XYZ file of C-alpha atoms in Angstrom:
163
model
C -25.215 1.975 -47.003
C -21.627 1.387 -45.736
C -21.904 4.406 -43.454
C -25.146 3.045 -41.982
C -23.516 -0.380 -41.308
C -20.471 1.277 -39.760
C -22.730 3.334 -37.491
C -24.646 0.201 -36.395
C -21.413 -1.673 -35.651
C -20.074 1.295 -33.654
C -23.289 1.510 -31.614
C -23.196 -2.240 -30.965
C -19.559 -2.089 -29.811
C -20.242 0.871 -27.527
C -23.224 -0.933 -26.073
C -21.123 -4.004 -25.301
C -18.353 -1.900 -23.809
C -20.755 -0.163 -21.434
C -22.276 -3.369 -20.084
C -20.680 -4.880 -17.002
C -22.980 -7.903 -16.651
C -24.110 -6.731 -13.209
C -20.573 -6.842 -11.790
C -19.118 -3.964 -9.865
C -15.438 -3.285 -9.609
C -13.425 -1.396 -7.031
C -10.727 -0.190 -9.401
C -8.276 2.549 -8.525
C -5.611 4.215 -10.640
C -2.151 3.794 -9.187
C 0.777 5.222 -11.143
C -1.540 5.281 -14.168
C -2.335 1.559 -13.844
C -5.870 0.342 -13.109
C -5.500 -1.596 -9.868
C -7.823 -4.107 -8.315
C -7.199 -7.637 -7.053
C -7.410 -9.087 -10.559
C -4.910 -6.652 -12.127
C -1.938 -6.810 -9.791
C 0.448 -7.546 -12.637
C 4.074 -8.472 -12.210
C 5.038 -5.274 -14.064
C 3.145 -3.164 -11.534
C 4.641 -5.173 -8.674
C 8.130 -4.544 -10.052
C 7.508 -0.788 -9.962
C 6.139 -1.047 -6.407
C 9.303 -2.793 -5.193
C 11.989 -0.400 -4.044
C 12.783 2.091 -1.327
C 10.566 4.726 0.251
C 11.287 7.502 2.700
C 9.076 9.646 4.910
C 10.419 12.929 6.274
C 8.434 15.290 8.480
C 10.513 17.903 10.261
C 12.952 15.854 12.398
C 11.056 12.555 12.053
C 12.090 10.104 9.343
C 11.209 6.591 8.275
C 12.721 4.347 5.616
C 11.073 1.346 3.961
C 12.750 -1.097 1.609
C 10.033 -3.151 -0.082
C 10.159 -6.342 -2.140
C 7.102 -7.767 -3.875
C 6.359 -11.260 -5.141
C 2.856 -11.538 -6.606
C 0.588 -10.215 -3.820
C 3.155 -10.780 -1.052
C 5.462 -8.103 0.329
C 8.579 -8.312 2.480
C 11.197 -5.817 3.463
C 12.741 -3.731 6.185
C 11.318 -0.707 7.943
C 13.075 1.823 10.163
C 11.552 4.684 12.163
C 13.660 7.547 13.559
C 11.287 9.721 15.551
C 12.912 12.804 17.088
C 13.595 12.450 20.836
C 12.193 8.882 20.858
C 13.893 5.516 20.573
C 14.380 4.493 16.973
C 13.288 1.056 15.850
C 14.133 -1.158 12.918
C 12.816 -4.485 11.767
C 11.292 -6.633 9.067
C 7.864 -6.482 7.465
C 5.933 -9.315 5.850
C 2.430 -9.068 4.440
C 0.098 -8.911 1.467
C -1.379 -6.462 -1.034
C -5.143 -6.274 -1.432
C -7.488 -3.511 -2.584
C -4.665 -0.950 -2.996
C -3.483 -1.598 0.571
C -0.337 -3.192 1.900
C -1.107 -4.936 5.203
C 1.951 -6.318 6.931
C 3.366 -7.302 10.285
C 6.362 -5.293 11.428
C 8.667 -7.264 13.742
C 11.082 -4.801 15.306
C 13.433 -4.185 18.180
C 13.577 -1.150 20.371
C 15.657 -0.930 23.546
C 16.462 -4.641 23.200
C 12.804 -5.738 23.252
C 11.245 -7.483 20.235
C 7.674 -6.481 19.389
C 5.213 -6.999 16.543
C 2.922 -4.306 15.160
C 0.600 -4.457 12.196
C 1.196 -1.717 9.615
C -0.923 -0.652 6.668
C 0.008 1.497 3.675
C -2.272 2.865 0.975
C -0.682 2.620 -2.485
C -1.205 6.003 -4.109
C 0.476 7.280 -7.297
C 4.149 6.651 -6.600
C 3.921 6.936 -2.848
C 2.811 4.924 0.164
C 0.622 6.544 2.795
C 0.696 4.964 6.243
C -2.611 4.229 7.895
C -3.676 4.460 11.513
C -6.640 2.757 13.102
C -8.049 1.160 16.220
C -5.506 -1.247 17.657
C -5.908 -4.349 19.807
C -2.859 -5.308 21.893
C -2.089 -8.915 22.831
C 1.128 -9.616 24.742
C 3.902 -7.901 22.729
C 1.841 -7.493 19.543
C -0.498 -4.787 18.230
C -3.130 -5.540 15.569
C -5.685 -3.426 13.737
C -9.331 -4.345 13.943
C -10.412 -6.343 10.874
C -12.615 -3.562 9.428
C -10.360 -1.431 7.222
C -12.981 1.303 6.741
C -11.825 2.932 9.975
C -8.281 3.653 8.798
C -7.058 7.229 8.771
C -4.206 7.834 6.374
C -1.399 10.299 7.098
C -1.611 12.045 3.711
C 0.660 14.825 4.973
C 3.412 12.275 5.719
C 3.698 10.046 2.632
C 6.532 7.629 2.022
C 8.021 8.820 -1.281
C 9.966 6.497 -3.565
C 13.727 7.146 -3.369
C 16.867 5.437 -4.648
C 17.841 2.575 -2.353
C 20.794 3.410 -0.114
C 21.085 0.170 1.870
């Protein structure tokens, strides 16, 4: 009798756990944490804050990131071999496992603004590329994020902060 009741309770609990009331969720695992817009916890944000570096042959980039809820700020520096380096500040938001920010930088004494996007992926940030619209000294991605291509071969890996 007790076994039968225990079995019925277990079936009922499993049934409730499997129901999602018609809701769908775009949840991704990032550093072992389920991530969607409703689960961007302060603990996760604390682990996202820090320094990241990308190295590919003679090209390097360094990102120092600070998070506050769904907002991000920081500094970003690109050193591309045989090109002018640039350094500046980023400011943006986190949504759907993406950091979308504006990068205000100087190169050869000229200040420019470029939108940047990074996919948050298990301890690393992967920079995205997409169709860009240029207005004056600023470059913006088109609103549709489905067209992003991510440079998986050139991830920004978390490193100890040196600056």
